[in-house]
Short mmCIF file of C-alpha atoms in Angstrom, two decimals:
data_model
loop_
_atom_site.label_atom_id
_atom_site.label_comp_id
_atom_site.label_asym_id
_atom_site.label_seq_id
_atom_site.Cartn_x
_atom_site.Cartn_y
_atom_site.Cartn_z
CA UNK A 1 25.15 -31.89 -32.68
CA UNK A 2 23.70 -32.70 -29.21
CA UNK A 3 21.30 -30.17 -27.75
CA UNK A 4 23.02 -30.02 -24.34
CA UNK A 5 26.26 -28.90 -26.00
CA UNK A 6 24.51 -25.66 -26.91
CA UNK A 7 23.98 -24.79 -23.21
CA UNK A 8 26.48 -23.29 -20.82
CA UNK A 9 26.60 -25.89 -18.00
CA UNK A 10 28.26 -24.97 -14.69
CA UNK A 11 29.00 -26.75 -11.44
CA UNK A 12 27.34 -24.15 -9.19
CA UNK A 13 24.63 -25.20 -6.76
CA UNK A 14 21.83 -23.02 -5.40
CA UNK A 15 22.72 -20.91 -2.36
CA UNK A 16 22.12 -22.48 1.02
CA UNK A 17 19.06 -21.44 2.98
CA UNK A 18 19.59 -18.38 5.12
CA UNK A 19 20.28 -18.89 8.77
CA UNK A 20 17.96 -17.85 11.58
CA UNK A 21 20.19 -14.85 12.35
CA UNK A 22 20.06 -13.65 8.72
CA UNK A 23 16.27 -13.95 8.66
CA UNK A 24 16.10 -12.05 11.97
CA UNK A 25 18.24 -9.23 10.58
CA UNK A 26 16.29 -9.07 7.32
CA UNK A 27 12.89 -8.91 9.08
CA UNK A 28 14.08 -6.32 11.61
CA UNK A 29 15.69 -4.14 8.94
CA UNK A 30 12.53 -4.14 6.81
CA UNK A 31 10.46 -3.21 9.87
CA UNK A 32 12.89 -0.39 10.73
CA UNK A 33 12.74 0.87 7.13
CA UNK A 34 8.96 1.16 7.44
CA UNK A 35 9.34 3.01 10.75
CA UNK A 36 11.80 5.42 9.11
CA UNK A 37 9.23 6.25 6.42
CA UNK A 38 6.54 6.82 9.05
CA UNK A 39 8.91 8.97 11.13
CA UNK A 40 9.88 11.11 8.12
CA UNK A 41 6.21 11.73 7.37
CA UNK A 42 5.46 12.57 11.02
CA UNK A 43 8.44 14.94 11.23
CA UNK A 44 7.19 16.72 8.09
CA UNK A 45 3.66 16.94 9.53
CA UNK A 46 2.20 14.60 6.93
CA UNK A 47 0.43 11.28 7.16
CA UNK A 48 1.79 8.22 5.41
CA UNK A 49 -0.68 5.89 3.74
CA UNK A 50 0.50 2.64 2.20
CA UNK A 51 -1.54 0.00 0.43
CA UNK A 52 -1.09 -3.66 -0.24
CA UNK A 53 -2.69 -5.79 -2.95
CA UNK A 54 -4.93 -8.38 -1.34
CA UNK A 55 -7.50 -10.83 -2.53
CA UNK A 56 -10.94 -9.59 -1.45
CA UNK A 57 -14.12 -11.63 -1.83
CA UNK A 58 -17.18 -9.82 -3.17
CA UNK A 59 -20.14 -10.61 -0.92
CA UNK A 60 -22.76 -10.33 -3.64
CA UNK A 61 -21.15 -12.39 -6.39
CA UNK A 62 -18.88 -14.62 -4.30
CA UNK A 63 -15.93 -13.98 -6.62
CA UNK A 64 -12.60 -12.85 -5.26
CA UNK A 65 -10.52 -10.19 -6.91
CA UNK A 66 -7.30 -8.35 -6.22
CA UNK A 67 -7.74 -4.90 -4.66
CA UNK A 68 -5.51 -2.33 -3.03
CA UNK A 69 -6.27 -2.25 0.68
CA UNK A 70 -4.80 0.26 3.13
CA UNK A 71 -2.20 -0.95 5.62
CA UNK A 72 -2.60 -0.21 9.29
CA UNK A 73 0.70 1.43 10.24
CA UNK A 74 1.74 1.05 13.86
CA UNK A 75 4.24 3.48 15.28
CA UNK A 76 6.76 1.98 17.64
CA UNK A 77 7.50 5.22 19.46
CA UNK A 78 5.63 7.24 22.04
CA UNK A 79 6.00 10.62 23.76
CA UNK A 80 6.00 11.36 27.44
CA UNK A 81 4.45 14.43 29.09
CA UNK A 82 7.47 16.62 28.32
CA UNK A 83 7.42 15.69 24.60
CA UNK A 84 10.46 13.40 24.64
CA UNK A 85 10.18 10.55 22.14
CA UNK A 86 11.01 6.99 23.24
CA UNK A 87 11.59 4.16 20.79
CA UNK A 88 11.38 0.46 21.61
CA UNK A 89 12.41 -2.02 18.92
CA UNK A 90 9.80 -4.61 18.04
CA UNK A 91 9.75 -7.74 15.96
CA UNK A 92 6.25 -9.08 15.65
CA UNK A 93 4.63 -8.66 19.05
CA UNK A 94 7.89 -9.01 20.94
CA UNK A 95 9.72 -5.93 22.27
CA UNK A 96 13.47 -6.48 22.07
CA UNK A 97 15.61 -5.95 25.15
CA UNK A 98 18.46 -3.70 24.01
CA UNK A 99 20.41 -3.86 27.27
CA UNK A 100 19.72 -5.88 30.43
CA UNK A 101 16.44 -4.50 31.79
CA UNK A 102 16.20 -1.74 29.15
CA UNK A 103 14.04 -1.90 26.06
CA UNK A 104 13.62 1.68 24.79
CA UNK A 105 15.85 4.35 23.29
CA UNK A 106 15.43 7.97 24.40
CA UNK A 107 15.33 10.00 21.19
CA UNK A 108 14.51 13.58 22.08
CA UNK A 109 12.40 15.39 19.48
CA UNK A 110 10.46 13.82 16.64
CA UNK A 111 12.82 15.51 14.15
CA UNK A 112 15.72 13.36 15.39
CA UNK A 113 13.80 10.10 15.04
CA UNK A 114 14.62 9.23 11.37
CA UNK A 115 18.36 9.72 11.98
CA UNK A 116 18.31 7.57 15.15
CA UNK A 117 16.34 4.86 13.34
CA UNK A 118 18.98 4.88 10.60
CA UNK A 119 21.66 4.35 13.29
CA UNK A 120 19.69 1.44 14.71
CA UNK A 121 19.34 -0.01 11.21
CA UNK A 122 23.13 0.16 10.77
CA UNK A 123 23.59 -1.56 14.15
CA UNK A 124 21.28 -4.39 13.08
CA UNK A 125 23.17 -4.75 9.78
CA UNK A 126 26.46 -4.94 11.69
CA UNK A 127 25.08 -7.73 13.88
CA UNK A 128 25.00 -5.82 17.17
CA UNK A 129 21.49 -7.07 17.99
CA UNK A 130 21.98 -10.72 17.04
CA UNK A 131 21.68 -11.71 20.71
CA UNK A 132 18.03 -10.60 20.55
CA UNK A 133 17.28 -13.25 17.92
CA UNK A 134 17.00 -15.96 20.59
CA UNK A 135 14.44 -13.93 22.53
CA UNK A 136 12.20 -13.54 19.49
CA UNK A 137 12.36 -17.21 18.56
CA UNK A 138 9.56 -18.20 20.94
CA UNK A 139 7.51 -15.06 20.31
CA UNK A 140 7.21 -15.63 16.57
CA UNK A 141 6.32 -19.31 16.73
CA UNK A 142 2.65 -20.21 16.58
CA UNK A 143 1.31 -22.47 19.30
CA UNK A 144 0.36 -26.01 18.41
CA UNK A 145 -3.43 -25.95 18.13
CA UNK A 146 -3.89 -29.62 17.33
CA UNK A 147 -4.91 -31.60 20.42
CA UNK A 148 -2.71 -34.51 21.28
CA UNK A 149 -4.33 -37.94 21.29
CA UNK A 150 -3.95 -40.24 24.25
CA UNK A 151 -4.92 -43.93 24.13
CA UNK A 152 -7.72 -45.20 26.35
CA UNK A 153 -7.94 -48.62 27.95
CA UNK A 154 -10.01 -49.96 25.02
CA UNK A 155 -7.45 -48.91 22.42
CA UNK A 156 -9.45 -45.85 21.24
CA UNK A 157 -7.85 -42.43 21.19
CA UNK A 158 -9.42 -39.26 22.57
CA UNK A 159 -8.16 -35.69 22.68
CA UNK A 160 -6.12 -34.91 25.75
CA UNK A 161 -7.37 -32.31 28.19
CA UNK A 162 -5.22 -29.25 28.52
#
């Protein structure tokens, strides 16, 4: 009896790579989920501390080992003088423009922030902020750090001046 006859063989292929819009939604939703956790802790008067496992090199021995290191949590929101909370949406270093010329949501009190963030998360899931994906495309790309080479008269190449 052949060995392959013992296996269940199908005609399915692996799923196609996700589109740029799907990656945008997934990244923004995970960032909003983190902001919801921070907002819940702030509303309860607590501090949230999260850790991530990272490879850290020991200076004395030179060996690297995995350790839990604290994450630096950045809050997206701020308060004005009257205590009103404002929330811009960010992806990386780019602040998203929610409406033409407007980039922040007026929340009110800090207690309302987790509920408003959940509404924004639902809007992102529904695709209402897909138009912002084009604006973040250039902000998330790294600049080309390799100098371009230009030929000289003698056939040698030198780095171009920028």
